[in-house]
Structures are given as structure tokens and as C-alpha cells.
Amino acid sequence: MTSPILTDSFFASLESSTLNLADSETLPPECYTDADFYEFEKEALFNHEWLCVGRVEQVANPGDYFTTKIIGEPLVIAKDRAGEIRAMSSVCQHRAMLVAEGAGNTRGFVCPYHHWTYDLDGRLVGAPAMDKTCNFDRKKFSLPALKVEIWQGFIFVNFDAEAAPLAPRLTVVEEAIANYDLASAELADTITGSFAWNWKVMFENNNDGYHASKLHQGPLHDFIPSNLAVFPDAAAEDAGFLRFNGALHKDPSFNPTQKAILPIFPKLTDEDRTRVTFANMPPTLSLVMTPDLVIYLILRADGAETMEQDTGVLVAPGAKKDPAFSHKLEAIMNSAAKIIAQDMHVDELVQVGLRSRFAVRGRYSWQEGAQGQFNQWLVARYRKAWDRLKGPKKPVKLAAANG
């Protein structure tokens, strides 16, 4: 690492972002803008953490697949003939052509360039005209595989073959959202967008309780005011953290009525139904949970100042059977779109501000408790990766004394 900012002093300065919120300050602007820091961050976070890529409903049947990309790596997610969900590189092991695009159902993956053919589990099963190639062994040319874990119906992958399981580090989050029973929820819609800002800008906005009553003031959002935000404690080993935002009435929902218009998730308690729950699993997944709808956001970094995001909608089992379902969902999503547009405008301009010579390390309000937890999650991993990458200190070589 030779970047001028990747130094011991820079990483030592990050500790001030992990203090108690009343004493803490924001991360340095370079963490959101610097290309070398992004390259470091890929190793510190994305190469070893569990990354959400989608929902099991997207690969419901054998042969179903979809493609995605994160930190520049094109991936294909598929259900094989035995019913196991696989995550693989979609890069052909011959000349690097992608073997899959989009989504669909297939018997296998055929590289369109030279027709090397891969089974649904990634094994190379066909390689035309390779009979004269010396010592060619198909078994050595399978699509590289990633670890897979399913949590609450979400598909997580990990580039690190030695990574510890995810679920044991999400017990606090899982207990808090258990009554939504997301594994049984129904997928209603998904969209994907590309954005010109750092992934952390988006993730922090998703976490932030402070801006709710300021940026989003008005009838589409004012039923969950910022002063009713609560941030449960998160332990250092946790892989996720929470924000509960109390509501001014039961069954709040983002639509002009401010109240649920779709069926309520059936297992919710009265406590669940008088708040909006925000669950965050960095670096890729955020959940916005109202009693009648869950919006999930899958953040996919692809540069220091660029990212993509998959946005999905989950509803209670059976909700889609209502003849008026599409109209009710449209009412919610039209309202949500107005709120999201406000967030997107802020994200864009925050990224502009972070590039300025006048950008400073700011201070936090108590209503930004999730930001403090996010910083603690980040800095612990930055510190560990920096210590690993810089290697042991080299001994100082003293000049021989004269005489």
C-alpha cells in the first residue's frame, strides 16, 4: 500500500469515529472519495464479509439463475438440479467471456464465445476442440465458487472460503425482526439503479434517524418523527444493528393515509405495529420494515464514488391475492418514491461536498446512533486489515560506528 493517505497516522485518526456518540466525529472525507482507500476497503471488507446478493425467490426452481456484480466481480447465482443454491464467478475459465447475463432458467451455462459449457454447479462439462491441448483437465477449469449462506430468505455470499458463518452474529437482529418471518414473505417487486456516490453515503442515509423530520417533513413521513428514534446496543462481534422509530399511531405505512393498506405481517405484536424498524447488515443489506411492507436495499459498491443498488419489496404471505394489490402497492411506492428522491438528491450533493477542500470531520447528534455503530463496525475491520497488509515492522538498520 503506497497511497499517501494509507498510513499509520491516518488509521490511528479513525479511532475518534468509534468513541461514544457524544464525543465521536465522522470519518475523514477521503474514506468516501479516495480511489486508493476504496482498493484497501475491498480487501478490508468486501473480500471477507458476507455480501447479500438477492432473495431465494429469484432462484425458486432448479435451473433458475440471476446475475449480479459487486466490487467489479460478475457473479451468477443459480439453483442446481439437487436444489442447492450456488454462487459462482460468471467468468469463463477459457478467455474470460461472461457465461451468463440477466436472469432466467437454463440447463447449464454456455459461453457464447467458444461454447465452453458449465453445469449448474459450475463444473466444466464441455470444451470443444480441446482434444489436442496437452494436459488439459476439465476438472481444473470449473467456475470459481463462493460460499453461500441463506438468512431470512436472503442469499449471502462470501469470497473468503474460510469465513465464519453469518447467522450466529445476527442473533440480535434476527430476534428483533423475527415476527416479520421474512423467510416466508413474498417478493413483490425489484428494481436496480446506478448512482454516483460512495456506498457508505447511501448506507449512512439508510441508517439515519436525524434527517427524518427535517428532509422528509410532511404528511408522507411525519408520523415517525426523529425524536422517537431508538438505537439498541450492538456488540463488537455483531454483524448487524438496528434502529427502531416509534410511530404516532398504530400500523404506520408510507402512503397518503399514513396507515397500512396491505395485509399486516400476521405474527407482528402490538409493539412491532407501533414502530418502523430499520435493520442494517453492512456492507450490503438494509431493511426498512413497516407493518404491511418491507423494503430491502442491496448496496453493491463498484468504485470509490459509484455504486449500484437493488431495491426489493416484500409483503405478507397471501397479500398478492387481493384483486386491488397492485393499486395499493402503487400507492405505497409512489409515496416512497417521493421520499427516496429526497434521499437521492442529498446523497448526490453529499458526495460533491465530500470532495471539497472545506469538508471536515463533523460531530453527531444523538439521533445518529446508528452511524456510531456503523463506524465501530467499519473501523474495527479497517484496523485489522491495515495491520495485516502493512506487515511486520522492519528493523531499523544502524550505520556501523567509525573507528
GROMACS .gro file of C-alpha atoms in nm:
model
  403
    1MET     CA    1   0.000   0.000   0.000
    2THR     CA    2   0.175   0.319  -0.121
    3SER     CA    3  -0.108   0.572  -0.113
    4PRO     CA    4  -0.022   0.895   0.072
    5ILE     CA    5  -0.329   0.858   0.293
    6LEU     CA    6  -0.282   0.491   0.382
    7THR     CA    7  -0.053   0.544   0.677
    8ASP     CA    8  -0.041   0.452   1.044
    9SER     CA    9  -0.139   0.806   1.139
   10PHE     CA   10  -0.443   0.801   0.909
   11PHE     CA   11  -0.573   0.478   1.058
   12ALA     CA   12  -0.499   0.599   1.409
   13SER     CA   13  -0.712   0.905   1.335
   14LEU     CA   14  -1.013   0.682   1.268
   15GLU     CA   15  -1.035   0.590   1.635
   16SER     CA   16  -1.209   0.922   1.706
   17SER     CA   17  -1.503   0.792   1.499
   18THR     CA   18  -1.552   0.498   1.738
   19LEU     CA   19  -1.592   0.693   2.062
   20ASN     CA   20  -1.923   0.733   2.243
   21LEU     CA   21  -2.153   0.926   2.012
   22ALA     CA   22  -2.136   1.244   2.222
   23ASP     CA   23  -1.758   1.254   2.168
   24SER     CA   24  -1.733   1.094   1.825
   25GLU     CA   25  -1.670   1.255   1.485
   26THR     CA   26  -1.740   1.148   1.132
   27LEU     CA   27  -1.497   0.953   0.918
   28PRO     CA   28  -1.245   1.151   0.708
   29PRO     CA   29  -1.380   1.260   0.368
   30GLU     CA   30  -1.111   1.051   0.198
   31CYS     CA   31  -1.293   0.737   0.313
   32TYR     CA   32  -1.566   0.831   0.065
   33THR     CA   33  -1.365   0.972  -0.226
   34ASP     CA   34  -1.015   0.828  -0.246
   35ALA     CA   35  -0.954   0.555  -0.507
   36ASP     CA   36  -0.668   0.401  -0.308
   37PHE     CA   37  -0.884   0.383   0.003
   38TYR     CA   38  -1.154   0.206  -0.197
   39GLU     CA   39  -0.897  -0.052  -0.311
   40PHE     CA   40  -0.796  -0.100   0.052
   41GLU     CA   41  -1.161  -0.125   0.152
   42LYS     CA   42  -1.221  -0.409  -0.094
   43GLU     CA   43  -0.970  -0.618   0.098
   44ALA     CA   44  -1.073  -0.490   0.442
   45LEU     CA   45  -1.445  -0.553   0.390
   46PHE     CA   46  -1.572  -0.700   0.067
   47ASN     CA   47  -1.322  -0.983   0.026
   48HIS     CA   48  -1.406  -1.128   0.368
   49GLU     CA   49  -1.754  -1.016   0.479
   50TRP     CA   50  -2.088  -1.175   0.392
   51LEU     CA   51  -2.247  -0.993   0.099
   52CYS     CA   52  -2.618  -1.003   0.022
   53VAL     CA   53  -2.691  -1.066  -0.346
   54GLY     CA   54  -3.066  -1.134  -0.359
   55ARG     CA   55  -3.361  -1.345  -0.245
   56VAL     CA   56  -3.425  -1.718  -0.267
   57GLU     CA   57  -3.744  -1.645  -0.466
   58GLN     CA   58  -3.520  -1.537  -0.753
   59VAL     CA   59  -3.396  -1.896  -0.788
   60ALA     CA   60  -3.707  -2.086  -0.685
   61ASN     CA   61  -3.666  -2.381  -0.926
   62PRO     CA   62  -3.375  -2.595  -1.047
   63GLY     CA   63  -3.212  -2.414  -1.338
   64ASP     CA   64  -3.322  -2.067  -1.222
   65TYR     CA   65  -3.040  -1.815  -1.218
   66PHE     CA   66  -2.968  -1.444  -1.196
   67THR     CA   67  -2.653  -1.241  -1.242
   68THR     CA   68  -2.513  -0.959  -1.034
   69LYS     CA   69  -2.188  -0.772  -0.976
   70ILE     CA   70  -2.006  -0.631  -0.674
   71ILE     CA   71  -1.663  -0.463  -0.648
   72GLY     CA   72  -1.625  -0.534  -1.019
   73GLU     CA   73  -1.677  -0.910  -0.985
   74PRO     CA   74  -1.950  -1.053  -1.213
   75LEU     CA   75  -2.138  -1.336  -1.040
   76VAL     CA   76  -2.407  -1.586  -1.130
   77ILE     CA   77  -2.641  -1.725  -0.865
   78ALA     CA   78  -2.818  -2.050  -0.961
   79LYS     CA   79  -3.017  -2.338  -0.818
   80ASP     CA   80  -2.867  -2.670  -0.926
   81ARG     CA   81  -3.051  -2.993  -1.003
   82ALA     CA   82  -3.024  -3.107  -0.642
   83GLY     CA   83  -3.195  -2.789  -0.523
   84GLU     CA   84  -2.881  -2.627  -0.380
   85ILE     CA   85  -2.823  -2.256  -0.436
   86ARG     CA   86  -2.481  -2.192  -0.588
   87ALA     CA   87  -2.283  -1.869  -0.624
   88MET     CA   88  -2.010  -1.864  -0.886
   89SER     CA   89  -1.797  -1.631  -1.090
   90SER     CA   90  -1.959  -1.589  -1.429
   91VAL     CA   91  -1.617  -1.554  -1.593
   92CYS     CA   92  -1.541  -1.832  -1.842
   93GLN     CA   93  -1.216  -2.004  -1.746
   94HIS     CA   94  -1.102  -2.006  -2.109
   95ARG     CA   95  -1.084  -1.645  -2.233
   96ALA     CA   96  -1.278  -1.454  -1.963
   97MET     CA   97  -1.603  -1.409  -2.155
   98LEU     CA   98  -1.908  -1.392  -1.927
   99VAL     CA   99  -2.108  -1.715  -1.940
  100ALA     CA  100  -2.436  -1.564  -1.813
  101GLU     CA  101  -2.630  -1.241  -1.843
  102GLY     CA  102  -2.957  -1.127  -1.692
  103ALA     CA  103  -3.180  -1.391  -1.535
  104GLY     CA  104  -3.380  -1.693  -1.643
  105ASN     CA  105  -3.388  -2.071  -1.637
  106THR     CA  106  -3.127  -2.290  -1.804
  107ARG     CA  107  -2.986  -2.642  -1.816
  108GLY     CA  108  -2.632  -2.505  -1.795
  109PHE     CA  109  -2.415  -2.209  -1.884
  110VAL     CA  110  -2.272  -2.195  -2.235
  111CYS     CA  111  -2.004  -1.939  -2.307
  112PRO     CA  112  -2.123  -1.770  -2.628
  113TYR     CA  113  -1.764  -1.705  -2.740
  114HIS     CA  114  -1.626  -2.059  -2.779
  115HIS     CA  115  -1.907  -2.270  -2.633
  116TRP     CA  116  -1.733  -2.396  -2.325
  117THR     CA  117  -2.023  -2.536  -2.123
  118TYR     CA  118  -2.068  -2.542  -1.747
  119ASP     CA  119  -2.318  -2.736  -1.537
  120LEU     CA  120  -2.541  -2.556  -1.289
  121ASP     CA  121  -2.290  -2.634  -1.014
  122GLY     CA  122  -2.008  -2.472  -1.212
  123ARG     CA  123  -1.836  -2.787  -1.339
  124LEU     CA  124  -1.692  -2.764  -1.691
  125VAL     CA  125  -1.876  -3.032  -1.890
  126GLY     CA  126  -1.797  -2.932  -2.246
  127ALA     CA  127  -1.494  -2.777  -2.418
  128PRO     CA  128  -1.500  -2.815  -2.798
  129ALA     CA  129  -1.179  -2.888  -2.993
  130MET     CA  130  -0.960  -2.914  -2.684
  131ASP     CA  131  -0.855  -3.273  -2.762
  132LYS     CA  132  -0.513  -3.165  -2.894
  133THR     CA  133  -0.436  -2.945  -2.593
  134CYS     CA  134  -0.168  -3.104  -2.376
  135ASN     CA  135  -0.255  -3.199  -2.019
  136PHE     CA  136  -0.598  -3.037  -2.037
  137ASP     CA  137  -0.808  -3.145  -1.738
  138ARG     CA  138  -1.168  -3.022  -1.732
  139LYS     CA  139  -1.184  -3.069  -1.356
  140LYS     CA  140  -0.935  -2.786  -1.312
  141PHE     CA  141  -1.147  -2.534  -1.502
  142SER     CA  142  -1.471  -2.514  -1.305
  143LEU     CA  143  -1.627  -2.174  -1.244
  144PRO     CA  144  -1.481  -2.038  -0.917
  145ALA     CA  145  -1.732  -2.088  -0.636
  146LEU     CA  146  -1.820  -1.862  -0.341
  147LYS     CA  147  -1.951  -1.964  -0.002
  148VAL     CA  148  -2.329  -1.932   0.031
  149GLU     CA  149  -2.548  -1.879   0.336
  150ILE     CA  150  -2.924  -1.823   0.347
  151TRP     CA  151  -3.056  -1.591   0.619
  152GLN     CA  152  -3.424  -1.493   0.644
  153GLY     CA  153  -3.472  -1.576   0.276
  154PHE     CA  154  -3.178  -1.357   0.168
  155ILE     CA  155  -2.885  -1.508  -0.022
  156PHE     CA  156  -2.545  -1.409   0.115
  157VAL     CA  157  -2.211  -1.496  -0.045
  158ASN     CA  158  -1.852  -1.469   0.071
  159PHE     CA  159  -1.532  -1.460  -0.135
  160ASP     CA  160  -1.341  -1.592   0.168
  161ALA     CA  161  -1.356  -1.972   0.180
  162GLU     CA  162  -1.255  -1.960   0.549
  163ALA     CA  163  -1.520  -1.710   0.657
  164ALA     CA  164  -1.709  -1.789   0.978
  165PRO     CA  165  -2.088  -1.842   0.946
  166LEU     CA  166  -2.305  -1.531   0.934
  167ALA     CA  167  -2.619  -1.630   1.127
  168PRO     CA  168  -2.458  -1.662   1.475
  169ARG     CA  169  -2.355  -1.295   1.451
  170LEU     CA  170  -2.704  -1.180   1.357
  171THR     CA  171  -2.896  -1.322   1.653
  172VAL     CA  172  -2.982  -0.978   1.796
  173VAL     CA  173  -3.118  -0.855   1.462
  174GLU     CA  174  -3.295  -1.184   1.397
  175GLU     CA  175  -3.472  -1.174   1.732
  176ALA     CA  176  -3.581  -0.815   1.675
  177ILE     CA  177  -3.738  -0.886   1.335
  178ALA     CA  178  -3.847  -1.247   1.395
  179ASN     CA  179  -4.218  -1.164   1.385
  180TYR     CA  180  -4.191  -1.049   1.025
  181ASP     CA  181  -4.093  -1.407   0.932
  182LEU     CA  182  -3.910  -1.280   0.624
  183ALA     CA  183  -3.827  -1.632   0.510
  184SER     CA  184  -4.199  -1.675   0.440
  185ALA     CA  185  -4.259  -1.327   0.296
  186GLU     CA  186  -4.348  -1.286  -0.070
  187LEU     CA  187  -4.137  -1.092  -0.316
  188ALA     CA  188  -4.350  -0.828  -0.487
  189ASP     CA  189  -4.107  -0.621  -0.693
  190THR     CA  190  -3.740  -0.543  -0.761
  191ILE     CA  191  -3.557  -0.262  -0.940
  192THR     CA  192  -3.188  -0.181  -0.992
  193GLY     CA  193  -3.023   0.159  -1.019
  194SER     CA  194  -2.672   0.304  -1.061
  195PHE     CA  195  -2.559   0.601  -0.854
  196ALA     CA  196  -2.266   0.845  -0.848
  197TRP     CA  197  -2.176   0.834  -0.481
  198ASN     CA  198  -1.984   0.618  -0.237
  199TRP     CA  199  -2.169   0.318  -0.098
  200LYS     CA  200  -2.124   0.443   0.260
  201VAL     CA  201  -2.307   0.766   0.179
  202MET     CA  202  -2.610   0.556   0.085
  203PHE     CA  203  -2.572   0.317   0.377
  204GLU     CA  204  -2.548   0.602   0.626
  205ASN     CA  205  -2.855   0.768   0.483
  206ASN     CA  206  -3.046   0.441   0.522
  207ASN     CA  207  -2.940   0.431   0.888
  208ASP     CA  208  -3.001   0.794   0.975
  209GLY     CA  209  -3.279   0.891   1.212
  210TYR     CA  210  -3.167   1.254   1.239
  211HIS     CA  211  -3.285   1.371   0.898
  212ALA     CA  212  -3.633   1.214   0.905
  213SER     CA  213  -3.819   1.515   1.047
  214LYS     CA  214  -3.608   1.765   0.854
  215LEU     CA  215  -3.553   1.642   0.499
  216HIS     CA  216  -3.878   1.441   0.489
  217GLN     CA  217  -4.106   1.680   0.677
  218GLY     CA  218  -4.463   1.648   0.559
  219PRO     CA  219  -4.756   1.404   0.563
  220LEU     CA  220  -4.573   1.119   0.390
  221HIS     CA  221  -4.321   1.079   0.672
  222ASP     CA  222  -4.405   1.289   0.978
  223PHE     CA  223  -4.581   1.001   1.157
  224ILE     CA  224  -4.237   0.862   1.255
  225PRO     CA  225  -4.056   1.170   1.394
  226SER     CA  226  -3.683   1.178   1.459
  227ASN     CA  227  -3.729   1.227   1.834
  228LEU     CA  228  -3.883   0.878   1.860
  229ALA     CA  229  -3.572   0.707   1.721
  230VAL     CA  230  -3.413   0.439   1.945
  231PHE     CA  231  -3.083   0.263   1.878
  232PRO     CA  232  -3.041  -0.071   2.060
  233ASP     CA  233  -2.688  -0.156   2.167
  234ALA     CA  234  -2.477  -0.362   1.927
  235ALA     CA  235  -2.180  -0.571   2.038
  236ALA     CA  236  -1.846  -0.557   1.858
  237GLU     CA  237  -1.893  -0.908   1.720
  238ASP     CA  238  -2.243  -0.841   1.582
  239ALA     CA  239  -2.284  -0.841   1.203
  240GLY     CA  240  -2.582  -0.605   1.212
  241PHE     CA  241  -2.752  -0.330   1.410
  242LEU     CA  242  -3.094  -0.174   1.449
  243ARG     CA  243  -3.296   0.146   1.462
  244PHE     CA  244  -3.650   0.148   1.596
  245ASN     CA  245  -3.851   0.457   1.512
  246GLY     CA  246  -4.167   0.498   1.716
  247ALA     CA  247  -4.483   0.598   1.529
  248LEU     CA  248  -4.758   0.840   1.626
  249HIS     CA  249  -5.021   0.574   1.556
  250LYS     CA  250  -5.057   0.201   1.509
  251ASP     CA  251  -4.975   0.034   1.175
  252PRO     CA  252  -4.782   0.318   1.011
  253SER     CA  253  -4.718   0.294   0.639
  254PHE     CA  254  -4.564   0.515   0.372
  255ASN     CA  255  -4.875   0.614   0.178
  256PRO     CA  256  -5.111   0.917   0.182
  257THR     CA  257  -5.327   0.760   0.455
  258GLN     CA  258  -5.018   0.707   0.677
  259LYS     CA  259  -5.170   0.370   0.776
  260ALA     CA  260  -5.132   0.015   0.649
  261ILE     CA  261  -5.336  -0.062   0.337
  262LEU     CA  262  -5.184  -0.404   0.265
  263PRO     CA  263  -5.228  -0.707   0.495
  264ILE     CA  264  -5.025  -0.685   0.814
  265PHE     CA  265  -4.748  -0.942   0.860
  266PRO     CA  266  -4.950  -1.189   1.067
  267LYS     CA  267  -4.711  -1.254   1.358
  268LEU     CA  268  -4.642  -0.890   1.449
  269THR     CA  269  -4.701  -0.782   1.809
  270ASP     CA  270  -4.855  -0.452   1.915
  271GLU     CA  271  -4.503  -0.326   1.980
  272ASP     CA  272  -4.396  -0.417   1.625
  273ARG     CA  273  -4.705  -0.244   1.489
  274THR     CA  274  -4.637   0.090   1.658
  275ARG     CA  275  -4.297   0.150   1.504
  276VAL     CA  276  -4.091   0.129   1.187
  277THR     CA  277  -3.789  -0.100   1.218
  278PHE     CA  278  -3.462  -0.039   1.034
  279ALA     CA  279  -3.216  -0.331   1.025
  280ASN     CA  280  -2.869  -0.291   0.882
  281MET     CA  281  -2.625  -0.564   0.781
  282PRO     CA  282  -2.318  -0.392   0.637
  283PRO     CA  283  -2.175  -0.369   0.388
  284THR     CA  284  -2.465  -0.465   0.162
  285LEU     CA  285  -2.812  -0.500   0.318
  286SER     CA  286  -3.055  -0.252   0.474
  287LEU     CA  287  -3.419  -0.324   0.564
  288VAL     CA  288  -3.700  -0.071   0.610
  289MET     CA  289  -3.984  -0.255   0.783
  290THR     CA  290  -4.339  -0.126   0.824
  291PRO     CA  291  -4.627  -0.347   0.942
  292ASP     CA  292  -4.756  -0.405   0.588
  293LEU     CA  293  -4.441  -0.382   0.374
  294VAL     CA  294  -4.067  -0.440   0.386
  295ILE     CA  295  -3.832  -0.259   0.151
  296TYR     CA  296  -3.487  -0.411   0.121
  297LEU     CA  297  -3.184  -0.235  -0.023
  298ILE     CA  298  -2.885  -0.433  -0.150
  299LEU     CA  299  -2.588  -0.197  -0.193
  300ARG     CA  300  -2.321  -0.302  -0.442
  301ALA     CA  301  -2.004  -0.092  -0.444
  302ASP     CA  302  -1.824  -0.069  -0.776
  303GLY     CA  303  -1.589   0.226  -0.727
  304ALA     CA  304  -1.473   0.492  -0.485
  305GLU     CA  305  -1.760   0.718  -0.587
  306THR     CA  306  -2.002   0.485  -0.765
  307MET     CA  307  -2.238   0.207  -0.665
  308GLU     CA  308  -2.541   0.009  -0.774
  309GLN     CA  309  -2.841  -0.083  -0.563
  310ASP     CA  310  -3.108  -0.349  -0.590
  311THR     CA  311  -3.433  -0.242  -0.425
  312GLY     CA  312  -3.690  -0.509  -0.344
  313VAL     CA  313  -4.033  -0.519  -0.184
  314LEU     CA  314  -4.159  -0.798   0.046
  315VAL     CA  315  -4.521  -0.841   0.157
  316ALA     CA  316  -4.710  -1.073   0.390
  317PRO     CA  317  -4.799  -1.422   0.262
  318GLY     CA  318  -5.114  -1.407   0.053
  319ALA     CA  319  -5.112  -1.030   0.014
  320LYS     CA  320  -5.082  -1.051  -0.363
  321LYS     CA  321  -5.412  -1.240  -0.388
  322ASP     CA  322  -5.607  -0.919  -0.324
  323PRO     CA  323  -5.750  -0.801  -0.662
  324ALA     CA  324  -5.654  -0.447  -0.564
  325PHE     CA  325  -5.299  -0.543  -0.457
  326SER     CA  326  -5.121  -0.372  -0.746
  327HIS     CA  327  -5.311  -0.048  -0.687
  328LYS     CA  328  -5.239  -0.048  -0.314
  329LEU     CA  329  -4.873  -0.128  -0.372
  330GLU     CA  330  -4.856   0.153  -0.626
  331ALA     CA  331  -4.995   0.397  -0.368
  332ILE     CA  332  -4.720   0.298  -0.124
  333MET     CA  333  -4.440   0.302  -0.379
  334ASN     CA  334  -4.546   0.638  -0.522
  335SER     CA  335  -4.516   0.786  -0.174
  336ALA     CA  336  -4.191   0.602  -0.107
  337ALA     CA  337  -4.054   0.730  -0.439
  338LYS     CA  338  -4.101   1.091  -0.328
  339ILE     CA  339  -3.913   1.018  -0.005
  340ILE     CA  340  -3.640   0.828  -0.188
  341ALA     CA  341  -3.598   1.113  -0.437
  342GLN     CA  342  -3.524   1.347  -0.146
  343ASP     CA  343  -3.265   1.100  -0.014
  344MET     CA  344  -3.105   1.057  -0.356
  345HIS     CA  345  -3.070   1.431  -0.402
  346VAL     CA  346  -2.897   1.457  -0.064
  347ASP     CA  347  -2.669   1.161  -0.137
  348GLU     CA  348  -2.560   1.321  -0.465
  349LEU     CA  349  -2.480   1.655  -0.305
  350VAL     CA  350  -2.311   1.499  -0.001
  351GLN     CA  351  -2.071   1.327  -0.239
  352VAL     CA  352  -1.998   1.663  -0.404
  353GLY     CA  353  -1.936   1.816  -0.062
  354LEU     CA  354  -1.705   1.535   0.045
  355ARG     CA  355  -1.471   1.624  -0.245
  356SER     CA  356  -1.438   1.983  -0.124
  357ARG     CA  357  -1.129   2.121   0.047
  358PHE     CA  358  -1.372   2.253   0.307
  359ALA     CA  359  -1.516   1.914   0.402
  360VAL     CA  360  -1.443   1.846   0.768
  361ARG     CA  361  -1.495   1.568   1.017
  362GLY     CA  362  -1.830   1.662   1.167
  363ARG     CA  363  -1.996   1.582   1.501
  364TYR     CA  364  -2.303   1.368   1.569
  365SER     CA  365  -2.649   1.423   1.715
  366TRP     CA  366  -2.793   1.159   1.948
  367GLN     CA  367  -3.039   1.085   1.667
  368GLU     CA  368  -2.748   0.943   1.462
  369GLY     CA  369  -2.685   0.647   1.690
  370ALA     CA  370  -2.673   0.400   1.401
  371GLN     CA  371  -2.388   0.599   1.245
  372GLY     CA  372  -2.179   0.545   1.554
  373GLN     CA  373  -2.247   0.170   1.536
  374PHE     CA  374  -2.161   0.167   1.166
  375ASN     CA  375  -1.833   0.347   1.236
  376GLN     CA  376  -1.741   0.094   1.502
  377TRP     CA  377  -1.815  -0.190   1.259
  378LEU     CA  378  -1.606  -0.026   0.986
  379VAL     CA  379  -1.306   0.090   1.185
  380ALA     CA  380  -1.253  -0.246   1.355
  381ARG     CA  381  -1.224  -0.406   1.011
  382TYR     CA  382  -1.011  -0.125   0.869
  383ARG     CA  383  -0.771  -0.154   1.161
  384LYS     CA  384  -0.743  -0.532   1.130
  385ALA     CA  385  -0.683  -0.518   0.755
  386TRP     CA  386  -0.426  -0.238   0.781
  387ASP     CA  387  -0.229  -0.429   1.044
  388ARG     CA  388  -0.236  -0.735   0.818
  389LEU     CA  389  -0.148  -0.557   0.494
  390LYS     CA  390   0.134  -0.338   0.617
  391GLY     CA  391   0.309  -0.646   0.761
  392PRO     CA  392   0.561  -0.660   1.047
  393LYS     CA  393   0.776  -0.358   1.114
  394LYS     CA  394   1.117  -0.383   0.951
  395PRO     CA  395   1.408  -0.349   1.191
  396VAL     CA  396   1.598  -0.023   1.170
  397LYS     CA  397   1.943  -0.082   1.023
  398LEU     CA  398   2.201   0.122   1.214
  399ALA     CA  399   2.512   0.252   1.041
  400ALA     CA  400   2.837   0.097   1.164
  401ALA     CA  401   3.035   0.317   1.402
  402ASN     CA  402   3.356   0.469   1.265
  403GLY     CA  403   3.690   0.378   1.404
   0.00000   0.00000   0.00000
